[in-house]
Amino acid sequence: MSKILAALAAVATLLFAAPVAAGNKLIPAGERIAVAKSTMTVQPSAEWNKLSERPGRNAETWTQDGDDLNDLSFYGGIEPGRPLFREIDRKNKPLPKVSATMLITDIPVLLENSYRIARDASSMAIDTIAPIQFAGNKGVRFTYTFSKQNETLQRRGEARGAVVGGKLYLVTYEAPSLYYYDRSVAVAQAVADSVRF
């Protein structure tokens, strides 16, 4: 019971601490648009807000309630030798890089190792991995759970990605396990289902 109360308190804290910031852009439902400065396009079935702050050079984040509550991120055409995220401490904690020879099974490992540094994940687990067709290419779908440093709140996520023309394309959706993940997962999956190149 105390764990549930602690998780509810953490969600309540996020609600008041992470409003959708000004400067973001409304993404309307029904329009096909290019994402993450790449050739990857998606067609959302519901409205989202595109955050003005990018997690990386060829990445962007959409949310409906704030990125701590539901985060739909796109990583488009990440070239070999580049990380998913903007470097935080290149000298002491360099981020893992995309490799020209990476297999689809390396994509979950890349995300996990990147999160441990860039998102300060204190714990992270890849829960399921399955091969899929990702916009007509051999790809991977995986689910994961993680917690950030000094947080009791557990987050769930799922991702789909592929290496196309030697570049990594990835879509991730994540939210607190309690309430928010289930609330938006269907509309996030609809966006991931709509990926085209």
PDB file of C-alpha atoms in Angstrom:
ATOM      1  CA  MET A   1       0.000   0.000   0.000  1.00  0.00           C
ATOM      2  CA  SER A   2       2.818   2.420   0.866  1.00  0.00           C
ATOM      3  CA  LYS A   3       4.449   1.751  -2.538  1.00  0.00           C
ATOM      4  CA  ILE A   4       1.211   2.708  -4.309  1.00  0.00           C
ATOM      5  CA  LEU A   5       0.938   5.901  -2.256  1.00  0.00           C
ATOM      6  CA  ALA A   6       4.574   6.758  -3.029  1.00  0.00           C
ATOM      7  CA  ALA A   7       3.970   6.196  -6.751  1.00  0.00           C
ATOM      8  CA  LEU A   8       0.802   8.317  -6.657  1.00  0.00           C
ATOM      9  CA  ALA A   9       2.722  11.079  -4.894  1.00  0.00           C
ATOM     10  CA  ALA A  10       5.449  10.898  -7.548  1.00  0.00           C
ATOM     11  CA  VAL A  11       2.882  11.186 -10.358  1.00  0.00           C
ATOM     12  CA  ALA A  12       1.210  14.111  -8.593  1.00  0.00           C
ATOM     13  CA  THR A  13       4.585  15.825  -8.288  1.00  0.00           C
ATOM     14  CA  LEU A  14       5.177  15.372 -12.030  1.00  0.00           C
ATOM     15  CA  LEU A  15       1.741  16.794 -12.814  1.00  0.00           C
ATOM     16  CA  PHE A  16       2.557  20.059 -11.116  1.00  0.00           C
ATOM     17  CA  ALA A  17       6.244  20.168 -12.033  1.00  0.00           C
ATOM     18  CA  ALA A  18       6.121  19.413 -15.749  1.00  0.00           C
ATOM     19  CA  PRO A  19       3.521  21.473 -17.613  1.00  0.00           C
ATOM     20  CA  VAL A  20       3.820  21.578 -21.370  1.00  0.00           C
ATOM     21  CA  ALA A  21       6.142  24.537 -21.971  1.00  0.00           C
ATOM     22  CA  ALA A  22       5.457  27.476 -24.233  1.00  0.00           C
ATOM     23  CA  GLY A  23       7.169  27.437 -27.608  1.00  0.00           C
ATOM     24  CA  ASN A  24       5.973  23.965 -28.430  1.00  0.00           C
ATOM     25  CA  LYS A  25       4.125  23.208 -31.638  1.00  0.00           C
ATOM     26  CA  LEU A  26       0.729  21.564 -31.969  1.00  0.00           C
ATOM     27  CA  ILE A  27       0.797  18.484 -34.200  1.00  0.00           C
ATOM     28  CA  PRO A  28      -2.705  18.088 -35.656  1.00  0.00           C
ATOM     29  CA  ALA A  29      -4.367  14.722 -36.134  1.00  0.00           C
ATOM     30  CA  GLY A  30      -4.607  13.261 -39.599  1.00  0.00           C
ATOM     31  CA  GLU A  31      -1.695  14.996 -41.359  1.00  0.00           C
ATOM     32  CA  ARG A  32       1.387  13.100 -42.541  1.00  0.00           C
ATOM     33  CA  ILE A  33       4.547  14.941 -41.479  1.00  0.00           C
ATOM     34  CA  ALA A  34       8.309  14.372 -41.517  1.00  0.00           C
ATOM     35  CA  VAL A  35       9.924  13.897 -38.102  1.00  0.00           C
ATOM     36  CA  ALA A  36      13.391  14.226 -36.556  1.00  0.00           C
ATOM     37  CA  LYS A  37      14.889  16.097 -39.515  1.00  0.00           C
ATOM     38  CA  SER A  38      14.721  12.919 -41.583  1.00  0.00           C
ATOM     39  CA  THR A  39      12.882  11.125 -44.352  1.00  0.00           C
ATOM     40  CA  MET A  40      10.777   9.293 -41.754  1.00  0.00           C
ATOM     41  CA  THR A  41       7.123  10.407 -41.821  1.00  0.00           C
ATOM     42  CA  VAL A  42       4.205   9.623 -39.532  1.00  0.00           C
ATOM     43  CA  GLN A  43       0.466  10.315 -39.494  1.00  0.00           C
ATOM     44  CA  PRO A  44      -0.915  10.747 -35.948  1.00  0.00           C
ATOM     45  CA  SER A  45      -4.550   9.859 -35.239  1.00  0.00           C
ATOM     46  CA  ALA A  46      -4.722  12.329 -32.324  1.00  0.00           C
ATOM     47  CA  GLU A  47      -3.240  15.715 -31.481  1.00  0.00           C
ATOM     48  CA  TRP A  48       0.233  15.874 -29.893  1.00  0.00           C
ATOM     49  CA  ASN A  49       2.557  18.684 -28.833  1.00  0.00           C
ATOM     50  CA  LYS A  50       6.032  18.773 -30.347  1.00  0.00           C
ATOM     51  CA  LEU A  51       8.485  19.979 -27.723  1.00  0.00           C
ATOM     52  CA  SER A  52      10.852  22.754 -28.729  1.00  0.00           C
ATOM     53  CA  GLU A  53      13.772  21.079 -26.944  1.00  0.00           C
ATOM     54  CA  ARG A  54      15.320  18.200 -28.899  1.00  0.00           C
ATOM     55  CA  PRO A  55      16.939  15.231 -27.106  1.00  0.00           C
ATOM     56  CA  GLY A  56      19.512  14.914 -29.878  1.00  0.00           C
ATOM     57  CA  ARG A  57      20.617  16.267 -33.213  1.00  0.00           C
ATOM     58  CA  ASN A  58      18.225  14.156 -35.315  1.00  0.00           C
ATOM     59  CA  ALA A  59      15.559  13.593 -32.704  1.00  0.00           C
ATOM     60  CA  GLU A  60      12.322  15.164 -31.503  1.00  0.00           C
ATOM     61  CA  THR A  61       9.790  14.541 -28.766  1.00  0.00           C
ATOM     62  CA  TRP A  62       6.015  14.739 -28.780  1.00  0.00           C
ATOM     63  CA  THR A  63       3.768  14.648 -25.722  1.00  0.00           C
ATOM     64  CA  GLN A  64       0.120  15.048 -24.789  1.00  0.00           C
ATOM     65  CA  ASP A  65       0.459  15.954 -21.103  1.00  0.00           C
ATOM     66  CA  GLY A  66       4.173  16.748 -20.599  1.00  0.00           C
ATOM     67  CA  ASP A  67       7.270  14.713 -21.449  1.00  0.00           C
ATOM     68  CA  ASP A  68       7.490  13.243 -17.940  1.00  0.00           C
ATOM     69  CA  LEU A  69       3.933  11.902 -18.329  1.00  0.00           C
ATOM     70  CA  ASN A  70       3.905  10.635 -21.920  1.00  0.00           C
ATOM     71  CA  ASP A  71       6.909  10.896 -24.219  1.00  0.00           C
ATOM     72  CA  LEU A  72       6.816   9.868 -27.863  1.00  0.00           C
ATOM     73  CA  SER A  73      10.283  10.351 -29.366  1.00  0.00           C
ATOM     74  CA  PHE A  74      11.620   9.936 -32.878  1.00  0.00           C
ATOM     75  CA  TYR A  75      15.255   9.346 -33.827  1.00  0.00           C
ATOM     76  CA  GLY A  76      15.667   9.807 -37.565  1.00  0.00           C
ATOM     77  CA  GLY A  77      18.612   8.738 -39.667  1.00  0.00           C
ATOM     78  CA  ILE A  78      21.238   8.571 -36.923  1.00  0.00           C
ATOM     79  CA  GLU A  79      24.524   8.035 -38.752  1.00  0.00           C
ATOM     80  CA  PRO A  80      27.289   5.617 -37.676  1.00  0.00           C
ATOM     81  CA  GLY A  81      29.532   7.195 -35.056  1.00  0.00           C
ATOM     82  CA  ARG A  82      26.720   9.394 -33.667  1.00  0.00           C
ATOM     83  CA  PRO A  83      24.856   8.958 -30.352  1.00  0.00           C
ATOM     84  CA  LEU A  84      21.064   9.026 -29.947  1.00  0.00           C
ATOM     85  CA  PHE A  85      21.235  11.911 -27.487  1.00  0.00           C
ATOM     86  CA  ARG A  86      23.209  15.099 -27.072  1.00  0.00           C
ATOM     87  CA  GLU A  87      26.447  14.334 -25.195  1.00  0.00           C
ATOM     88  CA  ILE A  88      26.329  15.244 -21.486  1.00  0.00           C
ATOM     89  CA  ASP A  89      29.934  14.519 -20.489  1.00  0.00           C
ATOM     90  CA  ARG A  90      31.854  13.329 -23.537  1.00  0.00           C
ATOM     91  CA  LYS A  91      35.128  12.924 -21.623  1.00  0.00           C
ATOM     92  CA  ASN A  92      33.970  11.008 -18.542  1.00  0.00           C
ATOM     93  CA  LYS A  93      30.664   9.472 -19.667  1.00  0.00           C
ATOM     94  CA  PRO A  94      30.644   9.193 -23.456  1.00  0.00           C
ATOM     95  CA  LEU A  95      27.384   8.005 -24.956  1.00  0.00           C
ATOM     96  CA  PRO A  96      27.348   4.797 -27.014  1.00  0.00           C
ATOM     97  CA  LYS A  97      27.343   5.378 -30.755  1.00  0.00           C
ATOM     98  CA  VAL A  98      25.426   3.930 -33.657  1.00  0.00           C
ATOM     99  CA  SER A  99      27.552   1.403 -35.543  1.00  0.00           C
ATOM    100  CA  ALA A 100      27.556   0.727 -39.273  1.00  0.00           C
ATOM    101  CA  THR A 101      27.597  -3.004 -38.519  1.00  0.00           C
ATOM    102  CA  MET A 102      24.913  -3.071 -35.821  1.00  0.00           C
ATOM    103  CA  LEU A 103      22.230  -5.747 -35.948  1.00  0.00           C
ATOM    104  CA  ILE A 104      18.598  -5.101 -35.086  1.00  0.00           C
ATOM    105  CA  THR A 105      19.203  -6.918 -31.791  1.00  0.00           C
ATOM    106  CA  ASP A 106      21.825  -4.275 -30.938  1.00  0.00           C
ATOM    107  CA  ILE A 107      19.189  -1.500 -30.989  1.00  0.00           C
ATOM    108  CA  PRO A 108      17.686  -2.314 -27.547  1.00  0.00           C
ATOM    109  CA  VAL A 109      21.200  -2.491 -26.054  1.00  0.00           C
ATOM    110  CA  LEU A 110      22.054   0.898 -27.563  1.00  0.00           C
ATOM    111  CA  LEU A 111      18.908   2.449 -26.061  1.00  0.00           C
ATOM    112  CA  GLU A 112      19.517   0.854 -22.646  1.00  0.00           C
ATOM    113  CA  ASN A 113      23.137   1.988 -22.452  1.00  0.00           C
ATOM    114  CA  SER A 114      22.194   5.471 -23.697  1.00  0.00           C
ATOM    115  CA  TYR A 115      19.436   5.826 -21.071  1.00  0.00           C
ATOM    116  CA  ARG A 116      21.807   4.894 -18.242  1.00  0.00           C
ATOM    117  CA  ILE A 117      23.873   7.980 -19.127  1.00  0.00           C
ATOM    118  CA  ALA A 118      21.609  10.491 -20.875  1.00  0.00           C
ATOM    119  CA  ARG A 119      18.436   9.890 -18.830  1.00  0.00           C
ATOM    120  CA  ASP A 120      20.256   9.025 -15.600  1.00  0.00           C
ATOM    121  CA  ALA A 121      18.385   5.724 -15.372  1.00  0.00           C
ATOM    122  CA  SER A 122      19.206   4.025 -12.084  1.00  0.00           C
ATOM    123  CA  SER A 123      17.657   0.766 -13.249  1.00  0.00           C
ATOM    124  CA  MET A 124      16.599  -0.376 -16.673  1.00  0.00           C
ATOM    125  CA  ALA A 125      15.496  -3.688 -18.136  1.00  0.00           C
ATOM    126  CA  ILE A 126      14.647  -4.762 -21.660  1.00  0.00           C
ATOM    127  CA  ASP A 127      11.549  -6.902 -21.072  1.00  0.00           C
ATOM    128  CA  THR A 128      10.652  -8.254 -24.526  1.00  0.00           C
ATOM    129  CA  ILE A 129      12.255  -8.252 -27.975  1.00  0.00           C
ATOM    130  CA  ALA A 130      10.631  -9.373 -31.240  1.00  0.00           C
ATOM    131  CA  PRO A 131      11.468  -8.986 -34.934  1.00  0.00           C
ATOM    132  CA  ILE A 132       9.017  -6.895 -36.957  1.00  0.00           C
ATOM    133  CA  GLN A 133       8.648  -5.176 -40.296  1.00  0.00           C
ATOM    134  CA  PHE A 134       9.314  -1.485 -39.689  1.00  0.00           C
ATOM    135  CA  ALA A 135       7.937   0.455 -42.639  1.00  0.00           C
ATOM    136  CA  GLY A 136       8.886  -2.406 -44.948  1.00  0.00           C
ATOM    137  CA  ASN A 137      12.342  -2.984 -43.413  1.00  0.00           C
ATOM    138  CA  LYS A 138      13.660  -5.669 -41.074  1.00  0.00           C
ATOM    139  CA  GLY A 139      13.276  -4.152 -37.653  1.00  0.00           C
ATOM    140  CA  VAL A 140      12.787  -4.822 -33.972  1.00  0.00           C
ATOM    141  CA  ARG A 141      10.101  -4.068 -31.408  1.00  0.00           C
ATOM    142  CA  PHE A 142      10.963  -4.146 -27.731  1.00  0.00           C
ATOM    143  CA  THR A 143       9.523  -3.150 -24.396  1.00  0.00           C
ATOM    144  CA  TYR A 144      11.407  -1.847 -21.390  1.00  0.00           C
ATOM    145  CA  THR A 145      11.048  -0.536 -17.871  1.00  0.00           C
ATOM    146  CA  PHE A 146      13.240   1.947 -16.046  1.00  0.00           C
ATOM    147  CA  SER A 147      13.472   4.341 -13.147  1.00  0.00           C
ATOM    148  CA  LYS A 148      15.342   7.597 -12.977  1.00  0.00           C
ATOM    149  CA  GLN A 149      17.882   8.338 -10.271  1.00  0.00           C
ATOM    150  CA  ASN A 150      16.240   9.368  -6.967  1.00  0.00           C
ATOM    151  CA  GLU A 151      12.730   8.490  -8.189  1.00  0.00           C
ATOM    152  CA  THR A 152      10.479   5.717  -6.935  1.00  0.00           C
ATOM    153  CA  LEU A 153       8.292   5.992 -10.012  1.00  0.00           C
ATOM    154  CA  GLN A 154       8.688   3.159 -12.515  1.00  0.00           C
ATOM    155  CA  ARG A 155       8.285   3.955 -16.194  1.00  0.00           C
ATOM    156  CA  ARG A 156       7.281   1.613 -19.033  1.00  0.00           C
ATOM    157  CA  GLY A 157       8.268   1.987 -22.641  1.00  0.00           C
ATOM    158  CA  GLU A 158       8.139   0.366 -26.013  1.00  0.00           C
ATOM    159  CA  ALA A 159      10.201   1.024 -29.118  1.00  0.00           C
ATOM    160  CA  ARG A 160      10.379   0.086 -32.763  1.00  0.00           C
ATOM    161  CA  GLY A 161      13.401   0.610 -34.944  1.00  0.00           C
ATOM    162  CA  ALA A 162      15.469  -0.455 -37.916  1.00  0.00           C
ATOM    163  CA  VAL A 163      18.723   0.307 -39.675  1.00  0.00           C
ATOM    164  CA  VAL A 164      17.835   1.633 -43.121  1.00  0.00           C
ATOM    165  CA  GLY A 165      20.545   2.592 -45.581  1.00  0.00           C
ATOM    166  CA  GLY A 166      23.126   2.331 -42.787  1.00  0.00           C
ATOM    167  CA  LYS A 167      21.271   4.805 -40.545  1.00  0.00           C
ATOM    168  CA  LEU A 168      19.236   4.132 -37.412  1.00  0.00           C
ATOM    169  CA  TYR A 169      15.550   5.029 -37.254  1.00  0.00           C
ATOM    170  CA  LEU A 170      13.761   4.572 -33.934  1.00  0.00           C
ATOM    171  CA  VAL A 171      10.416   5.469 -32.347  1.00  0.00           C
ATOM    172  CA  THR A 172      10.004   5.220 -28.566  1.00  0.00           C
ATOM    173  CA  TYR A 173       6.996   5.741 -26.316  1.00  0.00           C
ATOM    174  CA  GLU A 174       7.250   5.828 -22.541  1.00  0.00           C
ATOM    175  CA  ALA A 175       5.251   6.974 -19.543  1.00  0.00           C
ATOM    176  CA  PRO A 176       4.852   6.244 -15.831  1.00  0.00           C
ATOM    177  CA  SER A 177       3.595   2.672 -15.362  1.00  0.00           C
ATOM    178  CA  LEU A 178       0.873   3.973 -13.114  1.00  0.00           C
ATOM    179  CA  TYR A 179      -2.063   5.250 -15.234  1.00  0.00           C
ATOM    180  CA  TYR A 180      -0.252   7.291 -17.931  1.00  0.00           C
ATOM    181  CA  TYR A 181       1.322   4.428 -19.906  1.00  0.00           C
ATOM    182  CA  ASP A 182      -1.997   2.687 -20.531  1.00  0.00           C
ATOM    183  CA  ARG A 183      -3.787   5.986 -21.111  1.00  0.00           C
ATOM    184  CA  SER A 184      -1.814   6.940 -24.239  1.00  0.00           C
ATOM    185  CA  VAL A 185      -0.206   3.715 -25.475  1.00  0.00           C
ATOM    186  CA  ALA A 186      -2.835   3.046 -28.173  1.00  0.00           C
ATOM    187  CA  VAL A 187      -2.461   6.471 -29.833  1.00  0.00           C
ATOM    188  CA  ALA A 188       1.327   6.207 -29.583  1.00  0.00           C
ATOM    189  CA  GLN A 189       1.244   2.763 -31.223  1.00  0.00           C
ATOM    190  CA  ALA A 190      -0.949   4.207 -33.993  1.00  0.00           C
ATOM    191  CA  VAL A 191       1.771   6.779 -34.711  1.00  0.00           C
ATOM    192  CA  ALA A 192       4.468   4.065 -34.771  1.00  0.00           C
ATOM    193  CA  ASP A 193       2.280   1.934 -37.072  1.00  0.00           C
ATOM    194  CA  SER A 194       2.092   4.851 -39.531  1.00  0.00           C
ATOM    195  CA  VAL A 195       5.879   5.212 -40.083  1.00  0.00           C
ATOM    196  CA  ARG A 196       6.883   5.506 -43.740  1.00  0.00           C
ATOM    197  CA  PHE A 197      10.098   6.436 -45.538  1.00  0.00           C
TER     198      PHE A 197
END
